[in-house]
Amino acid sequence: MKKAIVVVDELYDFITGGALACGHSEEAVEETVNFIRNHPAFPALFVCDHHPANHCSFAAQGGPWPPHCVAGTHGGEIHEALLPYVVPEKTFFKGCDPALEQYSGFDGRSAAGESLSEALRRLGIERVYVTGIATEYCVLNTVKDLIGAGFKVTVVESCLGWVDAEGHKTALPEIRKMGAWIMKA
């Protein structure tokens, strides 16, 4: 069975000191780097929030969030510790349309226009290990779509960050009910 790692939104604005800093974010990045290093045969695919400055999810436009992961800013960049594993054709940008909120990595597209699902199928992937930020939003929605598309999914708990610790704790059983496995690392 061919396996891959999907890294969701491990971007500076979601990490300590960022515009929407999340709990366990530095640890999530460190654990994700270790997980990738320990599984060198698994391709790593990266999902990135990539918003225009006037995105509908921002408070100034009536959304619930402060501005974050604005295209072309440091806050929207993948953490430097992960950069050795980033390949452009395996990087997917979501939230690019100012009028659409997109939590799932399935909404993202690579620079060549390929979706995450299309890339996983092209690579012959059957099992996906998911890491990322935030458990209760983008990770949850990405897992839901991966399962819905027929992939076997394992969420690596030690590689997760969250907006709210209670939201994280609530999301994990929901992820299990969807059919995903949860492992420590």
Coordinates of C-alpha atoms in Angstrom, one line a residue:
M1 CA 0.0 0.0 0.0
K2 CA 1.5 3.3 -1.1
K3 CA 1.5 6.0 1.6
A4 CA 1.9 9.8 1.8
I5 CA 2.0 12.5 4.4
V6 CA -0.3 15.5 4.1
V7 CA 0.9 18.5 6.1
V8 CA -1.9 21.0 6.7
D9 CA -1.3 24.8 7.3
E10 CA 2.0 24.6 9.2
L11 CA 2.4 28.3 8.4
Y12 CA 4.0 31.1 10.4
D13 CA 0.7 32.9 11.2
F14 CA -0.6 29.7 12.9
I15 CA 2.6 29.3 14.9
T16 CA 3.7 31.0 18.1
G17 CA 3.9 34.7 17.6
G18 CA 1.8 34.6 14.4
A19 CA -1.5 36.5 13.7
L20 CA -3.6 33.5 14.7
A21 CA -1.0 31.6 16.8
C22 CA -2.3 28.2 17.8
G23 CA -1.6 25.9 20.8
H24 CA 1.0 23.2 20.4
S25 CA 2.1 24.7 17.1
E26 CA 5.9 24.8 17.5
E27 CA 5.7 21.2 18.8
A28 CA 3.5 20.2 15.8
V29 CA 6.1 21.5 13.4
E30 CA 9.0 19.7 15.2
E31 CA 7.0 16.5 15.4
T32 CA 6.0 16.7 11.7
V33 CA 9.7 17.2 10.7
N34 CA 10.6 14.1 12.7
F35 CA 7.7 12.1 11.2
I36 CA 8.8 13.1 7.7
R37 CA 12.4 12.2 8.5
N38 CA 11.3 8.8 9.9
H39 CA 9.3 8.0 6.8
P40 CA 11.5 9.1 3.9
A41 CA 9.7 6.8 1.4
F42 CA 6.4 8.7 1.9
P43 CA 6.0 11.8 -0.3
A44 CA 5.0 14.9 1.7
L45 CA 2.3 17.1 0.3
F46 CA 1.7 20.5 1.8
V47 CA -1.6 22.4 2.1
C48 CA -1.4 26.2 2.6
D49 CA -3.9 28.9 3.5
H50 CA -3.2 31.6 0.9
H51 CA -5.5 34.5 1.3
P52 CA -5.9 37.8 -0.5
A53 CA -5.8 40.8 1.9
N54 CA -9.6 41.3 1.5
H55 CA -10.6 37.7 2.3
C56 CA -14.1 37.1 3.5
S57 CA -12.9 35.2 6.6
F58 CA -11.2 38.3 8.0
A59 CA -12.9 40.4 10.7
A60 CA -12.8 43.6 8.5
Q61 CA -15.0 41.8 5.9
G62 CA -17.3 40.4 8.6
G63 CA -15.5 37.0 9.1
P64 CA -14.5 35.4 12.4
W65 CA -10.7 35.6 12.0
P66 CA -7.9 38.3 12.1
P67 CA -6.0 38.7 8.9
H68 CA -3.8 35.6 8.5
C69 CA -1.8 33.8 5.8
V70 CA -2.0 36.7 3.4
A71 CA -0.4 35.8 0.1
G72 CA 3.1 37.2 -0.2
T73 CA 3.6 37.7 3.6
H74 CA 5.9 35.9 6.0
G75 CA 2.9 34.8 7.9
G76 CA 1.7 32.8 4.9
E77 CA 4.9 30.9 4.5
I78 CA 5.6 27.3 5.4
H79 CA 7.8 27.0 8.5
E80 CA 11.5 27.0 7.6
A81 CA 12.1 23.6 9.3
L82 CA 9.8 22.0 6.7
L83 CA 11.2 23.7 3.6
P84 CA 13.7 20.9 2.8
Y85 CA 10.6 18.7 2.1
V86 CA 8.5 21.2 0.1
V87 CA 8.2 20.6 -3.6
P88 CA 6.1 23.1 -5.7
E89 CA 4.1 20.4 -7.5
K90 CA 3.1 18.9 -4.1
T91 CA 2.1 22.2 -2.5
F92 CA -1.6 23.2 -2.6
F93 CA -3.0 26.7 -1.9
K94 CA -6.6 27.2 -0.5
G95 CA -8.6 30.2 0.4
C96 CA -7.3 32.2 -2.6
D97 CA -10.8 33.4 -3.7
P98 CA -11.7 36.4 -1.5
A99 CA -15.4 35.3 -1.4
L100 CA -14.8 31.7 -0.3
E101 CA -13.9 30.2 3.1
Q102 CA -12.0 27.0 2.5
Y103 CA -10.9 24.8 5.4
S104 CA -10.2 21.6 3.5
G105 CA -7.0 20.8 1.7
F106 CA -9.2 19.4 -1.0
D107 CA -10.1 22.9 -2.0
G108 CA -6.5 23.8 -2.7
R109 CA -4.7 23.7 -6.0
S110 CA -1.0 23.5 -6.9
A111 CA 0.5 26.2 -9.1
A112 CA -0.2 23.8 -12.1
G113 CA -3.9 23.7 -11.1
E114 CA -3.8 20.1 -9.8
S115 CA -5.9 19.3 -6.7
L116 CA -4.7 17.4 -3.6
S117 CA -7.0 14.5 -4.5
E118 CA -5.7 14.4 -8.1
A119 CA -2.1 14.4 -6.9
L120 CA -2.6 11.6 -4.4
R121 CA -4.3 9.5 -7.1
R122 CA -1.6 10.3 -9.6
L123 CA 1.0 9.1 -7.0
G124 CA -1.0 5.9 -6.4
I125 CA -1.5 6.7 -2.7
E126 CA -3.9 4.6 -0.7
R127 CA -3.1 5.6 2.9
V128 CA -2.5 9.2 4.0
Y129 CA -0.9 10.4 7.3
V130 CA -2.2 13.8 8.3
T131 CA -0.4 16.4 10.4
G132 CA -1.1 20.1 10.8
I133 CA -2.8 23.1 12.2
A134 CA -5.6 23.4 13.3
T135 CA -7.2 20.1 14.4
E136 CA -10.7 21.4 14.8
Y137 CA -10.8 23.3 11.5
C138 CA -8.5 22.6 8.5
V139 CA -7.3 19.2 9.7
L140 CA -10.8 18.0 10.5
N141 CA -12.2 19.2 7.1
T142 CA -9.2 17.7 5.2
V143 CA -9.6 14.4 6.9
K144 CA -13.3 14.3 6.2
D145 CA -12.7 14.9 2.5
L146 CA -9.9 12.4 2.3
I147 CA -12.1 9.7 3.8
G148 CA -15.0 10.7 1.6
A149 CA -12.7 10.2 -1.4
G150 CA -11.8 6.7 -0.3
F151 CA -8.4 7.2 1.2
K152 CA -7.4 5.4 4.4
V153 CA -6.4 8.1 6.9
T154 CA -4.2 8.2 9.9
V155 CA -4.0 11.4 11.9
V156 CA -0.7 11.8 13.8
E157 CA -1.8 13.4 17.1
S158 CA 1.6 14.6 18.3
C159 CA 1.9 16.6 15.0
L160 CA -1.2 18.7 15.5
G161 CA -1.8 22.2 16.7
W162 CA -5.1 23.8 17.6
V163 CA -7.0 27.1 17.9
D164 CA -8.6 25.9 21.2
A165 CA -7.6 23.0 23.3
E166 CA -11.2 22.0 24.0
G167 CA -11.9 22.2 20.3
H168 CA -9.0 19.9 19.6
K169 CA -10.3 17.4 22.3
T170 CA -13.7 17.5 20.7
A171 CA -12.5 17.1 17.2
L172 CA -10.4 13.9 17.8
P173 CA -13.4 11.6 18.6
E174 CA -15.2 13.2 15.6
I175 CA -12.2 12.3 13.4
R176 CA -12.3 8.7 14.8
K177 CA -16.1 8.4 14.1
M178 CA -15.4 9.4 10.4
G179 CA -13.2 6.3 10.2
A180 CA -9.7 7.7 10.6
W181 CA -7.0 6.2 12.8
I182 CA -5.3 8.4 15.4
M183 CA -1.7 7.6 16.4
K184 CA 0.8 9.4 18.7
A185 CA 3.8 9.2 16.2

